[in-house]
CSV table of C-alpha atoms and ligand atoms in Angstrom, one decimal:
chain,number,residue,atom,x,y,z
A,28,UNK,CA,99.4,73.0,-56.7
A,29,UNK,CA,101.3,70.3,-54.7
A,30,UNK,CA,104.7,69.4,-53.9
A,31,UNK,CA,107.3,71.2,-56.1
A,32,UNK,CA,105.2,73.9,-56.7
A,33,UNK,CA,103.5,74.3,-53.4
A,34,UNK,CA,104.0,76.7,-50.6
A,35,UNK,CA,102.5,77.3,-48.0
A,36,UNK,CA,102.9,79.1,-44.9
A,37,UNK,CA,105.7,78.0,-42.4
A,38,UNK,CA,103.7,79.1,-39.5
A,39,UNK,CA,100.5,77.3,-40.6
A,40,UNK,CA,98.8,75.8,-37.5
A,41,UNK,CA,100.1,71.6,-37.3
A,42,UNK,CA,97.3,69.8,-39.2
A,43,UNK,CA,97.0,66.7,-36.9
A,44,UNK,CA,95.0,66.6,-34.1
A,45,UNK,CA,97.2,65.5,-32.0
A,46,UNK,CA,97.1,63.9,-29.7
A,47,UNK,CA,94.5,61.0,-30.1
A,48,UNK,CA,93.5,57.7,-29.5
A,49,UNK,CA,92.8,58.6,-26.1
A,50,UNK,CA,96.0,57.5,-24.6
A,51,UNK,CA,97.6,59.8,-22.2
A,52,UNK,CA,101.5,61.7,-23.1
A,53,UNK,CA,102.4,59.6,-19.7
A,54,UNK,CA,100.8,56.1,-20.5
A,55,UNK,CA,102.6,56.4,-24.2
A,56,UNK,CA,105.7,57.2,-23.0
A,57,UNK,CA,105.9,54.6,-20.6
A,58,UNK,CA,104.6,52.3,-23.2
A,59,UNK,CA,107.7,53.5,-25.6
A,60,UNK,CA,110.0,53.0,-22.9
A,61,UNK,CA,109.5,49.3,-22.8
A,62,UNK,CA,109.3,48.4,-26.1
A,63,UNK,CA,113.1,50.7,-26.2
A,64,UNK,CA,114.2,48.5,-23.5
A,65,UNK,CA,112.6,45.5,-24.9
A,66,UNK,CA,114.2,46.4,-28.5
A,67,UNK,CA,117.5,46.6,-26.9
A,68,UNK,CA,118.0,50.1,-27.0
A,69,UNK,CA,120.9,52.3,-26.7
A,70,UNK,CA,121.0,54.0,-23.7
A,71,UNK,CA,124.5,55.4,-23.8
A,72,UNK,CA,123.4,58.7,-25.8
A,73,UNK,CA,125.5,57.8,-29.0
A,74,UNK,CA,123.2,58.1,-32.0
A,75,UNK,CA,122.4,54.8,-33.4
A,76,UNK,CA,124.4,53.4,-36.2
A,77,UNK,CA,122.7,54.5,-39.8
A,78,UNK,CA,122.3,51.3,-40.6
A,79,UNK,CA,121.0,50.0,-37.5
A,80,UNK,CA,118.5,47.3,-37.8
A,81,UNK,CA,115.6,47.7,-39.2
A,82,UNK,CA,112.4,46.1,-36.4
A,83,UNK,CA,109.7,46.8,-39.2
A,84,UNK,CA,111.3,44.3,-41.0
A,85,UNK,CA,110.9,41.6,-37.7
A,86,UNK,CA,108.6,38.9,-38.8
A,87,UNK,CA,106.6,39.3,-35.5
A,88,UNK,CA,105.7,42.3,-36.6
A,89,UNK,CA,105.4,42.0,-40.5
A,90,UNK,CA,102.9,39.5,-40.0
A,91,UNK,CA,100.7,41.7,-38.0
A,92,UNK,CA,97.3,43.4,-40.2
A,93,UNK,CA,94.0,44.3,-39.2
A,94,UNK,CA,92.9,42.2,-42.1
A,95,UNK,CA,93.5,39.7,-44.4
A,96,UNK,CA,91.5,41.3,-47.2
A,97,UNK,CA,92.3,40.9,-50.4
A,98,UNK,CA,94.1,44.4,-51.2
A,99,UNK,CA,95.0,43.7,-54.7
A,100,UNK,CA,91.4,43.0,-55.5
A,101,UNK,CA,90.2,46.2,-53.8
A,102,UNK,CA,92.4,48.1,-55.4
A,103,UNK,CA,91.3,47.6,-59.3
A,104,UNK,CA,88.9,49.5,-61.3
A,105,UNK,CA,85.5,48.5,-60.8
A,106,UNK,CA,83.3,48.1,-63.9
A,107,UNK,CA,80.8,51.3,-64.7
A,108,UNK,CA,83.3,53.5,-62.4
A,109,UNK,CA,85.2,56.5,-63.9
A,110,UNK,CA,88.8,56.1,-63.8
A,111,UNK,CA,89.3,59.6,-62.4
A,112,UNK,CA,86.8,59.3,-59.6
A,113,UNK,CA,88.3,55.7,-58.3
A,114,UNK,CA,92.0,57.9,-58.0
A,115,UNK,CA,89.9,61.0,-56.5
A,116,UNK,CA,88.0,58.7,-54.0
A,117,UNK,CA,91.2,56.5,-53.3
A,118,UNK,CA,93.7,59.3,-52.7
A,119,UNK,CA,91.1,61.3,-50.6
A,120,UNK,CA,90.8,58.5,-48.8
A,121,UNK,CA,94.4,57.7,-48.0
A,122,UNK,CA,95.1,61.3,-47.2
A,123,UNK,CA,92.7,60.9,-44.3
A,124,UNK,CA,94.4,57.5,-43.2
A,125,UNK,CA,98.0,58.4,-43.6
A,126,UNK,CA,97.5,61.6,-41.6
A,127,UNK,CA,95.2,59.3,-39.2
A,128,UNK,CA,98.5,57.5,-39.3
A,129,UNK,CA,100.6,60.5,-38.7
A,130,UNK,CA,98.5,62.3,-35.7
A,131,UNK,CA,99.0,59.1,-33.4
A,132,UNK,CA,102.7,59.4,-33.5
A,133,UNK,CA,103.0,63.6,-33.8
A,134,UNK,CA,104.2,63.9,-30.9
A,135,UNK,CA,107.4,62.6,-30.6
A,136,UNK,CA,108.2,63.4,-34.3
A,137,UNK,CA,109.7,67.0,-33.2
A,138,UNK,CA,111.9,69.7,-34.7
A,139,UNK,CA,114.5,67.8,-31.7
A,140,UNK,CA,113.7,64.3,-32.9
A,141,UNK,CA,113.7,64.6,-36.6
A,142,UNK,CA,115.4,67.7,-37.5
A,143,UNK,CA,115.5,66.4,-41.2
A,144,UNK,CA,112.9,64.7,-43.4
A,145,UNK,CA,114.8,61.5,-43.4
A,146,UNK,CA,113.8,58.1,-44.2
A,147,UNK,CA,116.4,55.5,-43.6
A,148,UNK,CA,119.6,57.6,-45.2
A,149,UNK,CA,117.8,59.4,-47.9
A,150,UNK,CA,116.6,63.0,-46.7
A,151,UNK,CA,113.9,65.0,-48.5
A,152,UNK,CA,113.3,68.6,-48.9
A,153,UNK,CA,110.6,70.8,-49.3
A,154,UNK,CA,109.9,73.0,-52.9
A,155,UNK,CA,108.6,76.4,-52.7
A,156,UNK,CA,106.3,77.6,-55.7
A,157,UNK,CA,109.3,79.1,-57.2
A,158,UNK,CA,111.2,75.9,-57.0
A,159,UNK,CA,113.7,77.1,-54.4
A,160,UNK,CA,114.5,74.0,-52.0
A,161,UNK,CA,113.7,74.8,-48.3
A,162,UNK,CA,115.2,72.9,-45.4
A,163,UNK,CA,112.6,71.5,-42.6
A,164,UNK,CA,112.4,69.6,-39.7
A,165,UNK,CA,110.6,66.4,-40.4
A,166,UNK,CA,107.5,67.6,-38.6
A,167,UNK,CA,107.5,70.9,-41.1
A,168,UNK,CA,108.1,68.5,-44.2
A,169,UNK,CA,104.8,66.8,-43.4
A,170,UNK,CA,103.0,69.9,-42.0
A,171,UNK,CA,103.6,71.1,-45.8
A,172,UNK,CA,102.1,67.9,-47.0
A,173,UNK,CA,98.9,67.5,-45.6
A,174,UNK,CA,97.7,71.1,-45.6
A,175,UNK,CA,98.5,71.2,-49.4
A,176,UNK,CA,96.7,67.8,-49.8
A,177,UNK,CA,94.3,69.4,-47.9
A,178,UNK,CA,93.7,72.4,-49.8
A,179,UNK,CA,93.8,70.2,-53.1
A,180,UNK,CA,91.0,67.4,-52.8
A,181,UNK,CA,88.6,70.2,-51.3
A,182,UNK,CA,89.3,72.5,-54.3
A,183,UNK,CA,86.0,71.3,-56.1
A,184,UNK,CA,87.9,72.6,-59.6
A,185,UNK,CA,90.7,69.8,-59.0
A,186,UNK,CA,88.7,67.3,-57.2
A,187,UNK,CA,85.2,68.4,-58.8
A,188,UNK,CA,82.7,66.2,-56.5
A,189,UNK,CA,79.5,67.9,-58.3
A,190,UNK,CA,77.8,66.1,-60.9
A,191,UNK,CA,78.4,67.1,-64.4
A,192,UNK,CA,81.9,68.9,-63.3
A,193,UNK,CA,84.9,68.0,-64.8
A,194,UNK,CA,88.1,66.8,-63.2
A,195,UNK,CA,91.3,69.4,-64.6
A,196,UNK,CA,93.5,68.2,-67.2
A,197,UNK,CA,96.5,68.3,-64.4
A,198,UNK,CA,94.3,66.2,-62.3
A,199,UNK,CA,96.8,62.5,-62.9
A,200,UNK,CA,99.6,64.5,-62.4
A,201,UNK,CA,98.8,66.2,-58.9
A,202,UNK,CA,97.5,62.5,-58.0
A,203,UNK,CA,100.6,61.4,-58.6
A,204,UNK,CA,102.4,63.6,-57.0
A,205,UNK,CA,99.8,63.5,-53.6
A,206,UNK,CA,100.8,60.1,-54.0
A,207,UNK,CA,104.6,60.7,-53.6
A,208,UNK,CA,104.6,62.5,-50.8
A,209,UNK,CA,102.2,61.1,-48.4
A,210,UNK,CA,104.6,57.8,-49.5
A,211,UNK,CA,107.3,60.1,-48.1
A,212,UNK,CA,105.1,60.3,-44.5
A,213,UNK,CA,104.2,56.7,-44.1
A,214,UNK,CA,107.8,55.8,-45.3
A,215,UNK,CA,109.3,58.3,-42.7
A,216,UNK,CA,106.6,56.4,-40.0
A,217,UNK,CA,108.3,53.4,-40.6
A,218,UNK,CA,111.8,54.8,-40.9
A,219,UNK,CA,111.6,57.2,-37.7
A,220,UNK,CA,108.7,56.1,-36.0
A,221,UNK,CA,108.4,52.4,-35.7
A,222,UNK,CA,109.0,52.2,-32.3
A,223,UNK,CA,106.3,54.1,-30.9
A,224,UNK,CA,103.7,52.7,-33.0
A,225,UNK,CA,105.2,49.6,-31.7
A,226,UNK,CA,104.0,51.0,-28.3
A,227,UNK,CA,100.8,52.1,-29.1
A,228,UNK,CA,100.1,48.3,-31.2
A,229,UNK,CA,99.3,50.2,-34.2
A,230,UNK,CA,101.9,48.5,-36.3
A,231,UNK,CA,98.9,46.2,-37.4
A,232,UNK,CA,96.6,49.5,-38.7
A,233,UNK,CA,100.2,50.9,-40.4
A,234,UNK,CA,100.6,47.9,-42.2
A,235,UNK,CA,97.7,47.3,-43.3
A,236,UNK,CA,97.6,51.0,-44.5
A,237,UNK,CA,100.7,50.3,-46.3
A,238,UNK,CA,99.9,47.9,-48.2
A,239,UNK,CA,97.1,48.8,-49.3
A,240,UNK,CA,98.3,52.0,-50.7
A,241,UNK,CA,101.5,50.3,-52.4
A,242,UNK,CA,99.3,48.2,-54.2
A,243,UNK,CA,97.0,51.2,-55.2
A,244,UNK,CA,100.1,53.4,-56.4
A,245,UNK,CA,101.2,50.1,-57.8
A,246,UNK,CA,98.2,49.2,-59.6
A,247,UNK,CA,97.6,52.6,-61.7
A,248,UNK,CA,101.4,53.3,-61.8
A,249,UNK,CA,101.2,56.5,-59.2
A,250,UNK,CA,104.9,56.8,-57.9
A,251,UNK,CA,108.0,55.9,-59.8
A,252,UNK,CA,109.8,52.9,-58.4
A,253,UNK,CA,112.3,54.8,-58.3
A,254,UNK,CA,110.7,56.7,-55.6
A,255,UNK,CA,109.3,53.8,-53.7
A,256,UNK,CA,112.2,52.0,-53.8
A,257,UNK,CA,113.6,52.8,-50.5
A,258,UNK,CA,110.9,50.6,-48.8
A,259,UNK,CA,111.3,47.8,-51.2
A,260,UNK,CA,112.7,45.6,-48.1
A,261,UNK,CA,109.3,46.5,-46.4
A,262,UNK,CA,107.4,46.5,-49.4
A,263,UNK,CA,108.3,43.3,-50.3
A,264,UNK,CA,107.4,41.3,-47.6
A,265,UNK,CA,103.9,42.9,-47.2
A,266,UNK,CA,102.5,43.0,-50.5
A,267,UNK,CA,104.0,39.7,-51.8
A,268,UNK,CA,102.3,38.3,-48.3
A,269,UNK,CA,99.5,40.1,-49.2
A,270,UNK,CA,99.3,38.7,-52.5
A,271,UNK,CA,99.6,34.9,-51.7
A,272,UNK,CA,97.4,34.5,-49.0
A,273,UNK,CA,94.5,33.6,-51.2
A,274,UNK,CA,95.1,31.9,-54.5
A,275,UNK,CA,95.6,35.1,-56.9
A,276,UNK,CA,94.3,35.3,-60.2
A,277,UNK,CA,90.8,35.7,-58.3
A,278,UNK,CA,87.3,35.7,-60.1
A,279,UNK,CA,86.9,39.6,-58.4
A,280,UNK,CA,83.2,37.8,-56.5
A,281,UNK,CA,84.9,40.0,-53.2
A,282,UNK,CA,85.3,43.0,-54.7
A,283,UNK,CA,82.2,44.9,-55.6
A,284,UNK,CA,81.4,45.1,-52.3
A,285,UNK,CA,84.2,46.5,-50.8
A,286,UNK,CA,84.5,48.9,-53.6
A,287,UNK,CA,81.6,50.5,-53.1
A,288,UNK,CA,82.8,51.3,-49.5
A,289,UNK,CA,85.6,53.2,-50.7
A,290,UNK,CA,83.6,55.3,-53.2
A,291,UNK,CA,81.3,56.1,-50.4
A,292,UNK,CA,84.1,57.5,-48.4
A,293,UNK,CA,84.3,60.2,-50.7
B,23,ZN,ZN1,109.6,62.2,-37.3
C-alpha cells in the first residue's frame, strides 16, 4: 500500500541516483550561484519572505518546453486500449520521469535545506501504516514516495503486466493516490527547487513534465483539486498555454502515434 498506509523503512538507501546528468557538484554550484545572483538573491542570511516571489511563474521561463506536443491529445484514452492499463502504463511512466526529475536536483534538497516537506506555505507529512503522522525532512518525504511507488508498480498483483492477469479491485485508488504524491515532489521541485533547475536549464524538461501529468490527472480525475490547487498559479499558465497552441477540439490524427509510445514504455 501507498501513502497513508505505507511505511517503509527510514533508513532505506535514497532512491535517486544522484547525482546525474554528468554535471560536476562544482560546475552546478557555480551554475546556481549565478542564476542566485542573477535572481537578485538575498545575501544577508535572513530567510526569504514566505511569500517571496515566485520565478516559475516568470514568463521567460513559463514559456520554455521541450515540446509543443499536443499533451491534452496524448493524454486521452485511445480506442481498443484498456482503461486500467492506460493509468498503469501512464503512472509507471511518470514515476520514472518525476524521480528523473527529482535525482537532478537531490542534492541540494537536504535534511539542512528543506527540513520540512513544504511547498509554498503548505507542509506535508508522512503516514505510517497505522496512520500515525511522522515528521520528515523534505528529502525523507520523497525518499518514502518513490520507494513505495517503487514497490507498487513492480508488484505484478497490483500492476499485473502478464497477460490474462487481472489488475486488483484497489488498483484506481492506489493510482490516485501515486498520483497525489509524486504531485507533492514535482510541486515541492517548483516550490523549493526552482532555482537550481534554473541552473542546470532543465526548467524546459520540468515543465513540460508538468504539464503533461496535470493534464493526465486532469483528464481521468486522479487528484482532487483540492489537492492540486496549490499550483493552480503554475498550473494555469502551462496547461491553458498548452491547450491553445493548436486549435483544440482536434480530430485526435496525432495521437495514435504517440500513444503507442507510451504504452511501450511500460
Ligand atoms: Zn527540497
Amino acid at each position: 500500500m501507498v501513502g497513508d498506509q505505507c511505511s517503509l523503512p527510514a533508513e532505506r538507501p535514497v532512491h535517486a541516483q544522484s547525482p546525474k546528468a554528468g554535471l560536476s557538484c562544482k560546475m552546478v554550484l557555480q551554475a546556481v550561484g549565478k542564476v542566485l545572483r542573477k535572481s537578485k538573491g538575498k545575501p544577508n542570511g535572513k530567510k526569504p519572505a514566505p511569500e517571496e516571489k515566485k520565478l516559475y511563474l516568470e514568463p521567460e521561463y513559463t514559456k520554455s518546453r521541450i515540446t509543443d506536443f499536443e499533451f491534452k491529445e496524448l493524454v486521452m484514452l485511445p480506442r481498443e486500449i484498456d482503461l486500467n492499463e492506460w493509468l498503469a502504463s501512464n503512472t509507471t511512466t511518470f514515476f520514472h520521469h518525476i524521480n528523473l526529475q527529482y535525482s537532478t536536483i537531490s542534492e541540494f534538497c537536504t535534511g539542512e535545506s528543506c527540513q520540512t516537506m513544504a511547498v509554498c506555505n503548505t507542509q506535508y507529512y508522512w503516514y505510517d501504516e497505522r496512520g500515525k503522522k511522522i515528521k520528515c525532512t523534505a528529502p525523507q518525504y520523497v525518499d518514502f514516495v518513490m520507494s513505495s511507488v517503487q514497490k507498487l508498480v513492480t508488484d505484478e498483483d497490483v500492476f499485473p503486466t502478464k497477460y490474462g492477469k487481472e489488475f486488483p479491485n484497489s488498483f484506481e485508488s492506489l493510482v490516485k493516490k501515486i498520483c497525489k504524491y509524486l504531485f507533492h515532489v514535482l510541486a515541492h521541485i517548483y516550490s523549493s527547487h526552482f532555482k537550481e533547475t534554473l541552473a542546470l536549464e532543465l526548467h524546459g524538461h520540468l515543465n513540460t513534465l508538468y504539464t503533461h501529468f496535470i493534464l493526465f490527472i486532469r483528464e481521468f480525475n486522479l487528484v482532487d483539486l483540492k489537492e492540486t490547487t496549490i499550483m493552480d498559479d503554475l498550473t494555469e499558465v502551462l496547461c491553458s498555454s498548452s491547450g491553445s497552441s493548436s486549435n483544440g477540439s482536434g480530430n485526435g490524427s496525432s495521437n495514435s502515434a504517440g500513444a503507442q509510445n507510451h504504452v511501450k514504455e511500460r
